[in-house]
PDB file of C-alpha atoms and ligand atoms in Angstrom:
ATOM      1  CA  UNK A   1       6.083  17.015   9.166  1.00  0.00           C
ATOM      2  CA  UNK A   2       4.060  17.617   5.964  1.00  0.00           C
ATOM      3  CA  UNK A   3       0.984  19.119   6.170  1.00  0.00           C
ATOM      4  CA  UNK A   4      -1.870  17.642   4.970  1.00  0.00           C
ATOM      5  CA  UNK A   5      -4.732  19.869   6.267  1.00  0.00           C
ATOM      6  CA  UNK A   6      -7.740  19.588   4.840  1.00  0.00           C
ATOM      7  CA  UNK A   7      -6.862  16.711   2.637  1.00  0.00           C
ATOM      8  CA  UNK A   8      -9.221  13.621   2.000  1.00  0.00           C
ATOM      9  CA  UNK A   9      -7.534  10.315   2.369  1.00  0.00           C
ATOM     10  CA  UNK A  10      -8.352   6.296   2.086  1.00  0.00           C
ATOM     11  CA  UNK A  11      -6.295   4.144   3.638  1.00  0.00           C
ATOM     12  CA  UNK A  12      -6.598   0.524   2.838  1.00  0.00           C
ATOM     13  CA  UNK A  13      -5.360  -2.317   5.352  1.00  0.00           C
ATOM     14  CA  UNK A  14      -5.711  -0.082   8.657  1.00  0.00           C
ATOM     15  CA  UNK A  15      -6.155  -2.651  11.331  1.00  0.00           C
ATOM     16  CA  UNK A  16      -3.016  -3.750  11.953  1.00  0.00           C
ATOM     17  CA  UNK A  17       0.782  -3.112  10.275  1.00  0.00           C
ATOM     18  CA  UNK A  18       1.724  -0.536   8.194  1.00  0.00           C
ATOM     19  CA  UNK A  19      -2.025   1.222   7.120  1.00  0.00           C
ATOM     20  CA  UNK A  20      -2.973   1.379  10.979  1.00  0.00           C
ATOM     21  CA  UNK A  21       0.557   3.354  11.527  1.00  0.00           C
ATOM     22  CA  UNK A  22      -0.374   5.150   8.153  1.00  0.00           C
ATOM     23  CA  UNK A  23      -4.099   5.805   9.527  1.00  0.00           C
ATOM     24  CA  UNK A  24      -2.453   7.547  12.494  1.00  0.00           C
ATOM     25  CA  UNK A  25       0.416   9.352  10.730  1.00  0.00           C
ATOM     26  CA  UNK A  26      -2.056  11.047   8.177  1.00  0.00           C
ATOM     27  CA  UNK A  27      -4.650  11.762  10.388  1.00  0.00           C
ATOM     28  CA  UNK A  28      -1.906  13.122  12.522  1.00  0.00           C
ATOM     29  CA  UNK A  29      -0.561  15.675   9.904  1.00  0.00           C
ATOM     30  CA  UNK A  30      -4.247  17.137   9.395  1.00  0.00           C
ATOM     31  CA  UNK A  31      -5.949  14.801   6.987  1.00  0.00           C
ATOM     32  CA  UNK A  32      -9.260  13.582   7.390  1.00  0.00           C
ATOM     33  CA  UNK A  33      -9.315   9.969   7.283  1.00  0.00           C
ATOM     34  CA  UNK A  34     -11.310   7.132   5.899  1.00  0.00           C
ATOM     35  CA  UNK A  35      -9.946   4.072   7.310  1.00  0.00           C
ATOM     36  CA  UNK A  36     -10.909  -0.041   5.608  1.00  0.00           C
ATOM     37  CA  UNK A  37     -10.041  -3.364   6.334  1.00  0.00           C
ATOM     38  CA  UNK A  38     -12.050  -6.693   5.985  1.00  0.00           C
ATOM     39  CA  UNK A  39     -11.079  -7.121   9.872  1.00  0.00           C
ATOM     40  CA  UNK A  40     -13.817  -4.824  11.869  1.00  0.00           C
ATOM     41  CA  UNK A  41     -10.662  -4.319  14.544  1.00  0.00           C
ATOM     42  CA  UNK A  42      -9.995  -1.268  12.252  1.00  0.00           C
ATOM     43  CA  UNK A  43     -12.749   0.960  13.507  1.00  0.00           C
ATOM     44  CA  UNK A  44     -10.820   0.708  16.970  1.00  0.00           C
ATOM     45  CA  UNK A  45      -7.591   1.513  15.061  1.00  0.00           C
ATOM     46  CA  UNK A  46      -8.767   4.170  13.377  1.00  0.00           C
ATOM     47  CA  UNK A  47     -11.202   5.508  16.326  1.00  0.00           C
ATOM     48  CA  UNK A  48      -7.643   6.264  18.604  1.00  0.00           C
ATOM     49  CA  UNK A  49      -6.530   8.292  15.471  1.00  0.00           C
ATOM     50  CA  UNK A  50      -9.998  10.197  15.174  1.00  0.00           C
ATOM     51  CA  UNK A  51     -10.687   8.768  11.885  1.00  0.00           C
ATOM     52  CA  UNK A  52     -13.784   7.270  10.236  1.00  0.00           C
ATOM     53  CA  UNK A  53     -13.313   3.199   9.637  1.00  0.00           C
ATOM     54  CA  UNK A  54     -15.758   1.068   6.847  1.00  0.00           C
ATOM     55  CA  UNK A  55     -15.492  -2.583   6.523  1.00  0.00           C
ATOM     56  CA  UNK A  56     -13.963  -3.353   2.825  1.00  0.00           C
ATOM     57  CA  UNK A  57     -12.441  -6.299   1.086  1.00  0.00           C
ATOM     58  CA  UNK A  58     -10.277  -4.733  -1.613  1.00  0.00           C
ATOM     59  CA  UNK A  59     -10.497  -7.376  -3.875  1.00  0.00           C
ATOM     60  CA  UNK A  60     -14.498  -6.529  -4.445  1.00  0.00           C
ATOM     61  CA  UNK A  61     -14.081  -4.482  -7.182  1.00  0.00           C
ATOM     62  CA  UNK A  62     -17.568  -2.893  -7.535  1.00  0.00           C
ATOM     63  CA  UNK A  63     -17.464  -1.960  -3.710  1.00  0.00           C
ATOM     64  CA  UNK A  64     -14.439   0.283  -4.381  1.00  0.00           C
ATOM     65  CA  UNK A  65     -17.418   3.285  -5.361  1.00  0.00           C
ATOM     66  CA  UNK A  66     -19.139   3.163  -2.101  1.00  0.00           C
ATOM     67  CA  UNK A  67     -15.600   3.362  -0.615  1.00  0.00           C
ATOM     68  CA  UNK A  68     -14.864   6.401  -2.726  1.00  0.00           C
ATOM     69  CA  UNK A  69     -18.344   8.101  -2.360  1.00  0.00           C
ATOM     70  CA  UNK A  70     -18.018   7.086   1.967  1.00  0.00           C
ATOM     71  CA  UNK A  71     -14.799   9.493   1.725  1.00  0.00           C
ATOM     72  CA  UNK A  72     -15.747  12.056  -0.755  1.00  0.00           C
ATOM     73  CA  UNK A  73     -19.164  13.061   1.663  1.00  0.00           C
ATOM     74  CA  UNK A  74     -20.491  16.388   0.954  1.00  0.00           C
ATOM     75  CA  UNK A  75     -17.167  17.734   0.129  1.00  0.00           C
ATOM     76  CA  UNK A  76     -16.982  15.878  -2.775  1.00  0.00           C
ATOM     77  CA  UNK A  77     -13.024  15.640  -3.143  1.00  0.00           C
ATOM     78  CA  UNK A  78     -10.684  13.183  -2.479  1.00  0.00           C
ATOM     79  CA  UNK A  79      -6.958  13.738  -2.353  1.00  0.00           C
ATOM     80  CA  UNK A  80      -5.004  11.085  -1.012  1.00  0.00           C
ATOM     81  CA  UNK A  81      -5.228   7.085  -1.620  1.00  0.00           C
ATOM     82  CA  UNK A  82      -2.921   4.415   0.139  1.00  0.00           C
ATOM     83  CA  UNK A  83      -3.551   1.122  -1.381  1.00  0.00           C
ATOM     84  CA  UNK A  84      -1.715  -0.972   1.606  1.00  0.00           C
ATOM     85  CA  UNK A  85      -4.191  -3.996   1.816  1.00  0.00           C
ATOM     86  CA  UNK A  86      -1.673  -7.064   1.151  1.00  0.00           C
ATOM     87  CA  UNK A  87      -1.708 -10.726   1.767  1.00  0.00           C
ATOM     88  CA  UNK A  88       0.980 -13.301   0.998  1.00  0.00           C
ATOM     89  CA  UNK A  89       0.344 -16.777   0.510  1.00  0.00           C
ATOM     90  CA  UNK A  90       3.208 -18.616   1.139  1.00  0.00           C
ATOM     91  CA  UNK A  91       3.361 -21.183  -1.787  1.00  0.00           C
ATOM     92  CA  UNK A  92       5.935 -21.588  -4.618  1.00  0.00           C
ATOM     93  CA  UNK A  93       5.533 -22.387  -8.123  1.00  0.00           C
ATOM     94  CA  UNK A  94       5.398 -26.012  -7.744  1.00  0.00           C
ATOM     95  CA  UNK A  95       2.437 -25.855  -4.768  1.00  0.00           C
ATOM     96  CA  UNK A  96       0.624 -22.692  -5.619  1.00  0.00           C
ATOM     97  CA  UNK A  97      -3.221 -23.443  -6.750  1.00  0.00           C
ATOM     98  CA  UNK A  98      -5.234 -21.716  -9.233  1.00  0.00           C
ATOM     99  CA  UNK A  99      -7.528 -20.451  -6.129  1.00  0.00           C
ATOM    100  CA  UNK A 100      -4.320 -18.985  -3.821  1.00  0.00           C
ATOM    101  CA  UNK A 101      -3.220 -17.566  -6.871  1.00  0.00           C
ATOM    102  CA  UNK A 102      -6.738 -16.075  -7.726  1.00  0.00           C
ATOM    103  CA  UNK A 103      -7.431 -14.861  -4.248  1.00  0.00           C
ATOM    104  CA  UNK A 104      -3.511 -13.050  -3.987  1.00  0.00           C
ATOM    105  CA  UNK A 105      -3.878 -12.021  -7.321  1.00  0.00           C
ATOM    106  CA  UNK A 106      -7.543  -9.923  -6.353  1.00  0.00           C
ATOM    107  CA  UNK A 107      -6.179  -8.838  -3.271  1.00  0.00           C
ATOM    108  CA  UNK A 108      -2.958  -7.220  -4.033  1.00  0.00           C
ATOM    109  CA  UNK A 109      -2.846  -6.369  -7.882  1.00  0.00           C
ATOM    110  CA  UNK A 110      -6.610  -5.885  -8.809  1.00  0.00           C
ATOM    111  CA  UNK A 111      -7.475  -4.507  -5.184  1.00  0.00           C
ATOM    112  CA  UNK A 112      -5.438  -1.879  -5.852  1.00  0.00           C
ATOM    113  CA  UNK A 113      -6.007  -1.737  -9.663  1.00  0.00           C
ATOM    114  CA  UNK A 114      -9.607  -1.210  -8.383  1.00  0.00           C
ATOM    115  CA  UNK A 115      -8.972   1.704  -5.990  1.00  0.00           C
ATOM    116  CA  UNK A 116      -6.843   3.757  -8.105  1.00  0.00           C
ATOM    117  CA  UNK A 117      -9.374   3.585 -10.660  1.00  0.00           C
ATOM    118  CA  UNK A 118     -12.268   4.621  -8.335  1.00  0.00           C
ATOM    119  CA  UNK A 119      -9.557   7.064  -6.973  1.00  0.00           C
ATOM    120  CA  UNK A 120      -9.001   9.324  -9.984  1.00  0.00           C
ATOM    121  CA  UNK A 121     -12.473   8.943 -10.815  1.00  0.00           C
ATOM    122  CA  UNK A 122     -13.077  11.196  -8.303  1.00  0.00           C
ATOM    123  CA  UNK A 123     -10.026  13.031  -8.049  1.00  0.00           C
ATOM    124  CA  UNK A 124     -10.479  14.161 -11.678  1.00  0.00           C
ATOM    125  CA  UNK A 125     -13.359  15.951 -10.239  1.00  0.00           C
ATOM    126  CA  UNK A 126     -11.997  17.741  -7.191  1.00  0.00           C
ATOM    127  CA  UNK A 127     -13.497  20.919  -6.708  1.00  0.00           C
ATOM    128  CA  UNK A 128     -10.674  23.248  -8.025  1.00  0.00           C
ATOM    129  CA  UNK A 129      -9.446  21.101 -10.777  1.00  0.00           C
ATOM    130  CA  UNK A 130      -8.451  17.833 -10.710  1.00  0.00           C
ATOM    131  CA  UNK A 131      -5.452  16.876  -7.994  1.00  0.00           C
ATOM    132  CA  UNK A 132      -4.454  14.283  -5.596  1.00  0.00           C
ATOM    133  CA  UNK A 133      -1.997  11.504  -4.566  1.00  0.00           C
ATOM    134  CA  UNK A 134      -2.254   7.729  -4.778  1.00  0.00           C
ATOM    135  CA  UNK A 135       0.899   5.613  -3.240  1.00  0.00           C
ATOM    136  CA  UNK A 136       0.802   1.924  -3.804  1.00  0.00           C
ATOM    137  CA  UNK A 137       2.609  -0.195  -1.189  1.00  0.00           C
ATOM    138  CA  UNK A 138       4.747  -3.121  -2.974  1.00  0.00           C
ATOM    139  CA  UNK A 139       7.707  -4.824  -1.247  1.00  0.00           C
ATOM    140  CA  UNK A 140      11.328  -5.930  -1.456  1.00  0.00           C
ATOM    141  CA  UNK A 141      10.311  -8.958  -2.753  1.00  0.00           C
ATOM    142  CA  UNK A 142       9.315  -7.013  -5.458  1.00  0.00           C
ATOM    143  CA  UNK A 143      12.762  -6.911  -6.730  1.00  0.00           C
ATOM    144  CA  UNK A 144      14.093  -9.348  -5.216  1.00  0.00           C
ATOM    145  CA  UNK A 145      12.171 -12.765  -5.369  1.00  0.00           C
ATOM    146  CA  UNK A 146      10.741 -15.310  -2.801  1.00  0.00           C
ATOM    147  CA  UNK A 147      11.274 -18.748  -3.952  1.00  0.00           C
ATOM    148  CA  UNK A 148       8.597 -19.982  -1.331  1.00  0.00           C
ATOM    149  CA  UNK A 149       5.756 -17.333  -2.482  1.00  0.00           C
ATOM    150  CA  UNK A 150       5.520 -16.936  -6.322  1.00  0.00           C
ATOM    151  CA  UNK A 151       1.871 -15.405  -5.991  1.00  0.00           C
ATOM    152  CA  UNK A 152       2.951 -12.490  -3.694  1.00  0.00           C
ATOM    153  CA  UNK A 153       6.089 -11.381  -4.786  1.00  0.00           C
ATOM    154  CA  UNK A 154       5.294 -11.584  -8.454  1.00  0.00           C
ATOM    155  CA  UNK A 155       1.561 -10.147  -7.958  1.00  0.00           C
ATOM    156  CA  UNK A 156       4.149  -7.141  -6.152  1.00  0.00           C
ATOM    157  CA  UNK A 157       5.604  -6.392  -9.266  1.00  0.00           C
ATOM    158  CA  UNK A 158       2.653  -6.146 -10.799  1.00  0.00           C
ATOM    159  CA  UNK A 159       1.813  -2.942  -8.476  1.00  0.00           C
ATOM    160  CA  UNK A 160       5.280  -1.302  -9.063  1.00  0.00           C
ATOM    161  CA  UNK A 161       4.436  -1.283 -13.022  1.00  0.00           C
ATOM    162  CA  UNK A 162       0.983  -0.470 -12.483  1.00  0.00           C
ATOM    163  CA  UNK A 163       1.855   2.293 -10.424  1.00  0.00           C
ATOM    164  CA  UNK A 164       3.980   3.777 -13.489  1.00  0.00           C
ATOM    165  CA  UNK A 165       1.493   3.174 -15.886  1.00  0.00           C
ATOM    166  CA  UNK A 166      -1.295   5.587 -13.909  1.00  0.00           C
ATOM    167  CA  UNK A 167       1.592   7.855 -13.439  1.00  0.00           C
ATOM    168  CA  UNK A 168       1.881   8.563 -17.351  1.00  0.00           C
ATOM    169  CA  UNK A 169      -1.726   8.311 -17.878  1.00  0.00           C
ATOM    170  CA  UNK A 170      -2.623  10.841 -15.640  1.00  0.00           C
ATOM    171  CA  UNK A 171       0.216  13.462 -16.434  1.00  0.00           C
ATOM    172  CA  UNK A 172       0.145  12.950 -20.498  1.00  0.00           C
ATOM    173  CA  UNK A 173      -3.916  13.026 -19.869  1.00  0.00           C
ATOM    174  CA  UNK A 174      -3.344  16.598 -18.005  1.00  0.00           C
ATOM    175  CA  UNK A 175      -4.823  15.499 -14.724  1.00  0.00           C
ATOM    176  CA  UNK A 176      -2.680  17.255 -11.544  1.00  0.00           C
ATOM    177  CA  UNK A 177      -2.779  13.311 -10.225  1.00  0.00           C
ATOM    178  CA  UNK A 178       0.619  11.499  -9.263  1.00  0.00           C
ATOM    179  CA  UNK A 179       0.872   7.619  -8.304  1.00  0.00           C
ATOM    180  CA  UNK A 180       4.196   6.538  -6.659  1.00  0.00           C
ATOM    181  CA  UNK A 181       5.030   3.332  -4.794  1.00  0.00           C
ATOM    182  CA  UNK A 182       6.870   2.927  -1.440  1.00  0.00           C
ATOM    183  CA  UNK A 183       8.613  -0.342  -0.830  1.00  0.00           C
ATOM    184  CA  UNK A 184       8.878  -1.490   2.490  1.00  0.00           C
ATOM    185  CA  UNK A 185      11.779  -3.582   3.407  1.00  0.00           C
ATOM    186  CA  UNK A 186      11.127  -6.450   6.426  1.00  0.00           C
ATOM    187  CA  UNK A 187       8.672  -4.127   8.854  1.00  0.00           C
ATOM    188  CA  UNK A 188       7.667  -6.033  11.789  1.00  0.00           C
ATOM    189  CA  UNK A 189       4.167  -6.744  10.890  1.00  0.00           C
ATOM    190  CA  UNK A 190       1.319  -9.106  10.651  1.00  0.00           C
ATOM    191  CA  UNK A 191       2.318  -9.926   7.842  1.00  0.00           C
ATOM    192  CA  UNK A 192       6.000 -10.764   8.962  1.00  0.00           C
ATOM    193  CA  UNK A 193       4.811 -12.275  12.008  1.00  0.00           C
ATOM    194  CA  UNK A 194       2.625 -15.158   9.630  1.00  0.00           C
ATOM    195  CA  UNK A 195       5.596 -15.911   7.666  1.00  0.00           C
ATOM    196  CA  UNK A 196       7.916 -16.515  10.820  1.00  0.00           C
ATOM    197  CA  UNK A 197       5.267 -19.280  11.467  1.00  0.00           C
ATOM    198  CA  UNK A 198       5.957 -20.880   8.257  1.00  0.00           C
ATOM    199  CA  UNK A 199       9.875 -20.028   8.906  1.00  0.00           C
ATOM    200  CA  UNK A 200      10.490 -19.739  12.228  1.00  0.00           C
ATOM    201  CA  UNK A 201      14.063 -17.858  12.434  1.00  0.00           C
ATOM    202  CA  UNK A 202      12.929 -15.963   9.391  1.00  0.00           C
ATOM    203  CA  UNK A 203      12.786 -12.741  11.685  1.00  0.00           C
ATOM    204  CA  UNK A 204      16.116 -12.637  12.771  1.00  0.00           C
ATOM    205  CA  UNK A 205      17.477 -13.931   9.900  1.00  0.00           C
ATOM    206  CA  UNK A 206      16.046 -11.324   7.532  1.00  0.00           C
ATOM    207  CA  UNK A 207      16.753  -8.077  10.073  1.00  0.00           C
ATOM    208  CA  UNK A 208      20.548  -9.493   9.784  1.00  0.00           C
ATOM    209  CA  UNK A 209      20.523  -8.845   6.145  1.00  0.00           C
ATOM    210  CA  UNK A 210      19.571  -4.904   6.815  1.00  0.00           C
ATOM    211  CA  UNK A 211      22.708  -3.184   7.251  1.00  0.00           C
ATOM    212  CA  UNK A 212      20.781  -1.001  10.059  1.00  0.00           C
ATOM    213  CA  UNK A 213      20.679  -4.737  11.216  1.00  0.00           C
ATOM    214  CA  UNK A 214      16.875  -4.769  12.451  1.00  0.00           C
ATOM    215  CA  UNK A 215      13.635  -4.686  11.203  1.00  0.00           C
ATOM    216  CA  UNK A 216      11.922  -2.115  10.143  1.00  0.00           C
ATOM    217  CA  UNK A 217       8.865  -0.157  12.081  1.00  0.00           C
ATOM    218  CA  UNK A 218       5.565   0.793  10.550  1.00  0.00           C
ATOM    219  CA  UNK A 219       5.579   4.651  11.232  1.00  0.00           C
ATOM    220  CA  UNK A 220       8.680   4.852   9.326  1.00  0.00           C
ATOM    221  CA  UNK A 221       7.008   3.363   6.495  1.00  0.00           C
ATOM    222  CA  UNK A 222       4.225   5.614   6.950  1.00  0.00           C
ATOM    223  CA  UNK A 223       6.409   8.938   7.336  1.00  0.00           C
ATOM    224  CA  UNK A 224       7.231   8.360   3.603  1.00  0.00           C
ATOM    225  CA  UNK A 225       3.575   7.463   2.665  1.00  0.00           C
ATOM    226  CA  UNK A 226       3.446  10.912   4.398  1.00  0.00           C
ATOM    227  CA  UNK A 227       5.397  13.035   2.267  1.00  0.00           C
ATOM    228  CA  UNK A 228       4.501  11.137  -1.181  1.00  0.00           C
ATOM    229  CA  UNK A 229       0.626  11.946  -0.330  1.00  0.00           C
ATOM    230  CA  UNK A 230       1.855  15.375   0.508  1.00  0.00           C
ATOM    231  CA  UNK A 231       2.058  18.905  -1.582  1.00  0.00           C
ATOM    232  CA  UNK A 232       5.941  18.520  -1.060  1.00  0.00           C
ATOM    233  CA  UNK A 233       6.887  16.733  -3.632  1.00  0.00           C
ATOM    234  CA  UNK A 234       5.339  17.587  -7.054  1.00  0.00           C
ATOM    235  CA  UNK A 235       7.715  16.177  -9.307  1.00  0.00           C
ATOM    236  CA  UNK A 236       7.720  13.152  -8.067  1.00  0.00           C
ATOM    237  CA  UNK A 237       5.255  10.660 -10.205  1.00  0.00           C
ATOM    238  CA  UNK A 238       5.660   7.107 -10.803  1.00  0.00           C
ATOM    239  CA  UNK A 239       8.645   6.806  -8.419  1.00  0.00           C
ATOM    240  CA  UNK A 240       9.393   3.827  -6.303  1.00  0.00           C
ATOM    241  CA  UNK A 241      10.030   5.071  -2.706  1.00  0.00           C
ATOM    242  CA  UNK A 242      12.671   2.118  -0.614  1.00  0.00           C
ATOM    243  CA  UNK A 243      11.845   1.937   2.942  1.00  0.00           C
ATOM    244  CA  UNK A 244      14.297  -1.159   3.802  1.00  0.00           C
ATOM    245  CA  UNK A 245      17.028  -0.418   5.925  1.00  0.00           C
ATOM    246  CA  UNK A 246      19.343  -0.230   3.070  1.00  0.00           C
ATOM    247  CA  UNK A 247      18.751  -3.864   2.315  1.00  0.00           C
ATOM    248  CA  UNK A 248      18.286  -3.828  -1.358  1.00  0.00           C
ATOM    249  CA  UNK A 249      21.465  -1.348  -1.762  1.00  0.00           C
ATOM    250  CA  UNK A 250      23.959  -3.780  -0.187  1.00  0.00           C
ATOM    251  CA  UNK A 251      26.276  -6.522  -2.255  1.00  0.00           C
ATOM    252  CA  UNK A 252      25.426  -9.740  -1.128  1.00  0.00           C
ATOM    253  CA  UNK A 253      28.178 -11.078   1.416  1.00  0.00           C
ATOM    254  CA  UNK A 254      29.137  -7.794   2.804  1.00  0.00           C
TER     255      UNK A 254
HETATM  256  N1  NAD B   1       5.645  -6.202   6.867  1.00  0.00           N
HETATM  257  C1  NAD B   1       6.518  -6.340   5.896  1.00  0.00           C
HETATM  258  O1  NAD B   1       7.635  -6.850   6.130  1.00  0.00           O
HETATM  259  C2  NAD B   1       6.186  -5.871   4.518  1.00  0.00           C
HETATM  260  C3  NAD B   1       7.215  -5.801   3.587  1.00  0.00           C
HETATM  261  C4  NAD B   1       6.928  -5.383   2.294  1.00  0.00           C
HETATM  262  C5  NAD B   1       5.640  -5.023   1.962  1.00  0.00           C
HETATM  263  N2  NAD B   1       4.654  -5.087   2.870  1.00  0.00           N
HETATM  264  C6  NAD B   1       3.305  -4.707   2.448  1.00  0.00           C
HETATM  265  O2  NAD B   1       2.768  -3.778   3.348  1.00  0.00           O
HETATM  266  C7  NAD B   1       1.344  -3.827   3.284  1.00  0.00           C
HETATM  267  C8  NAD B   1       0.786  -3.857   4.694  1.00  0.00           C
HETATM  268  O3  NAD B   1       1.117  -5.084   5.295  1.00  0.00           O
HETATM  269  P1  NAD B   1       1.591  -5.207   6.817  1.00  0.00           P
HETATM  270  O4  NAD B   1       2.997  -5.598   6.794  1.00  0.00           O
HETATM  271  O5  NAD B   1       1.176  -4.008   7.581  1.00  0.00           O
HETATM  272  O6  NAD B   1       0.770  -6.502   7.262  1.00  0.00           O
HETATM  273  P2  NAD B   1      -0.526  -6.680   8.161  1.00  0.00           P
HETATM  274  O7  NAD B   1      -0.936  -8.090   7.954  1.00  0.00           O
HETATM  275  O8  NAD B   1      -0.261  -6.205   9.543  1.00  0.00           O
HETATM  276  O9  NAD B   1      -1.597  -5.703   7.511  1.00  0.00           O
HETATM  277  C9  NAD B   1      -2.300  -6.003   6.338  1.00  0.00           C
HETATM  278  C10 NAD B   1      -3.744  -5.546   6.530  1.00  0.00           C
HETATM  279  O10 NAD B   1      -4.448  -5.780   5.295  1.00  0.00           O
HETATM  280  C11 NAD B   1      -5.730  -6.268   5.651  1.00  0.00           C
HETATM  281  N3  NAD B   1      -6.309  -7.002   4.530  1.00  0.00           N
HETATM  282  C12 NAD B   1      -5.973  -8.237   4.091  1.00  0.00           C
HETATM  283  N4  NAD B   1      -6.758  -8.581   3.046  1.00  0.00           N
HETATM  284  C13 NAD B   1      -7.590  -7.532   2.833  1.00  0.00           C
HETATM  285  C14 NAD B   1      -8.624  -7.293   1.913  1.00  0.00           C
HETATM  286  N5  NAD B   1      -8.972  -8.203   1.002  1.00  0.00           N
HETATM  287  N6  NAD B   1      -9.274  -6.095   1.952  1.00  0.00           N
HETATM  288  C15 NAD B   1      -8.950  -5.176   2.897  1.00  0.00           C
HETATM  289  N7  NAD B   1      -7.994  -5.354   3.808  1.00  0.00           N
HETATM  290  C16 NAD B   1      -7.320  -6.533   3.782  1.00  0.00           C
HETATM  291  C17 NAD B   1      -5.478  -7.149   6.864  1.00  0.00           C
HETATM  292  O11 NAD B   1      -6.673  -7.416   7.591  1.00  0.00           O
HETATM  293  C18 NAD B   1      -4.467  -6.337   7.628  1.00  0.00           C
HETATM  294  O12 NAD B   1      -5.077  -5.434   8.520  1.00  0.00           O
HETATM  295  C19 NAD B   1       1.003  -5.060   2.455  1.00  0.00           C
HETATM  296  O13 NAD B   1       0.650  -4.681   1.141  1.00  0.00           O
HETATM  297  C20 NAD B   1       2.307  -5.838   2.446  1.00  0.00           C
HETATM  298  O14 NAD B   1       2.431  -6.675   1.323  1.00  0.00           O
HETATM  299  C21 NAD B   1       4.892  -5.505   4.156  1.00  0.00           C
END
């Protein structure tokens, strides 16, 4: 389990999913935990895991300081960021309006443009020198599109290129900071559970194209948010982390 005692760490997107099994994993391997959502069931989320919760929609860019300063405290460091607040919308190109595009778009791209930026603000500063870890959750349909949801998956692939461009900055700019994305696969989720109301069947039909043949859980996404916000891994900046079940690595029809 890697040890992250004593580290400082946000976690966006903690009432439900994957960032309410992250909330719990971190705060489990020794970090001290700052916990937002715009859904106030987070504080009871992130209560049970003995961390501190603040109401936060993402997309608010200028509220992203308060966040940082709320976790920072008297300590004045922060080492870990998980930018895991996501929404899909569940539109293609021919249905998808300028305001679901807007609102996806603010959410899951400049959300978590937003945060990083606050992020290494701060983490620039650390006492010590400047250090820390920021991990970016995309998705599988990051790589491979949804036809029925052009905003999500392509505002997805936005954060695995963003993620690589704060990766160079921050190492050819000297700063001890590393940004990697994990990719979850089909977890079952909110988020999974909305879309089977759209497509019902979806669930089954999706955990059929794993070759584990099931869906994935959230604490196994979060293990690997684990390590990535972790000292174990140094060398690894601006990596892309799968967590699908070996669904991307399969030929189609096998
Ligand atoms: N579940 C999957 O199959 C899957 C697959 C690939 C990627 N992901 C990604 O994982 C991340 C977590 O999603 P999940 O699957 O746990 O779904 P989820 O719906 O259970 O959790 C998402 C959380 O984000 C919060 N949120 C939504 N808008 C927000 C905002 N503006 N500001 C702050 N919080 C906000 C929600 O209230 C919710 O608690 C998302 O980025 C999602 O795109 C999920």
């Amino acid at each position: 389990m890697p040890d992250l005692s004593g580290k400082v760490a946000i976690v966006t997107g903690c009432a439900s999913g994957i960032g309410a099994a992250t909330v719990k994993r971190l705060a489990a391997n020794g970090a001290k935990v700052l916990g937002t959502d715009v859904n106030a069931d987070g504080a009871a989320v992130c209560d049970a895991a003995g961390a501190r919760f603040m109401v936060q929609d993402v997309g608010d860019t200028a509220f992203w300081a308060d966040v940082v300063a709320a976790a920072t405290g008297e300590g004045g460091r922060l080492d870990i960021l998980v930018n895991n607040a996501g929404i899909v919308s569940q539109h293609s190109i021919e249905d998808v309006t300028d305001e679901i595009w807007d609102r996806t778009y603010d959410v899951n791209i400049k959300g978590t443009m937003a945060g990083c930026r606050a992020a290494i603000a701060a983490m620039k500063n650390n006492p010590g020198g400047s250090s820390g870890a920021i991990i970016n959750i995309a998705s599988t349909s990051a790589m491979a599109a949804l036809p029925g949801d052009v905003a999500y998956c392509s505002s997805k692939g936005a954060v695995r290129v963003l993620s690589k461009s704060i990766a160079t900055h921050c190492a050819q700019n000297g700063y001890n900071i590393r940004c990697n994305t994990v990719i979850p696969g089909a977890t079952e989720t909110g988020i999974l559970n909305a879309a089977e109301e759209h497509m019902p069947g979806l669930k089954a039909a999706v955990a059929a194209t794993s070759p584990l043949n099931r869906l994935g859980d959230p604490a196994e996404t979060a293990a690997a948010i684990a390590f990535l916000a972790s000292d174990e891994c140094p060398f690894m900046t601006g990596a892309e982390m799968l967590v699908d079940g070996g669904a991307l690595s399969i030929h189609p029809g096998f």
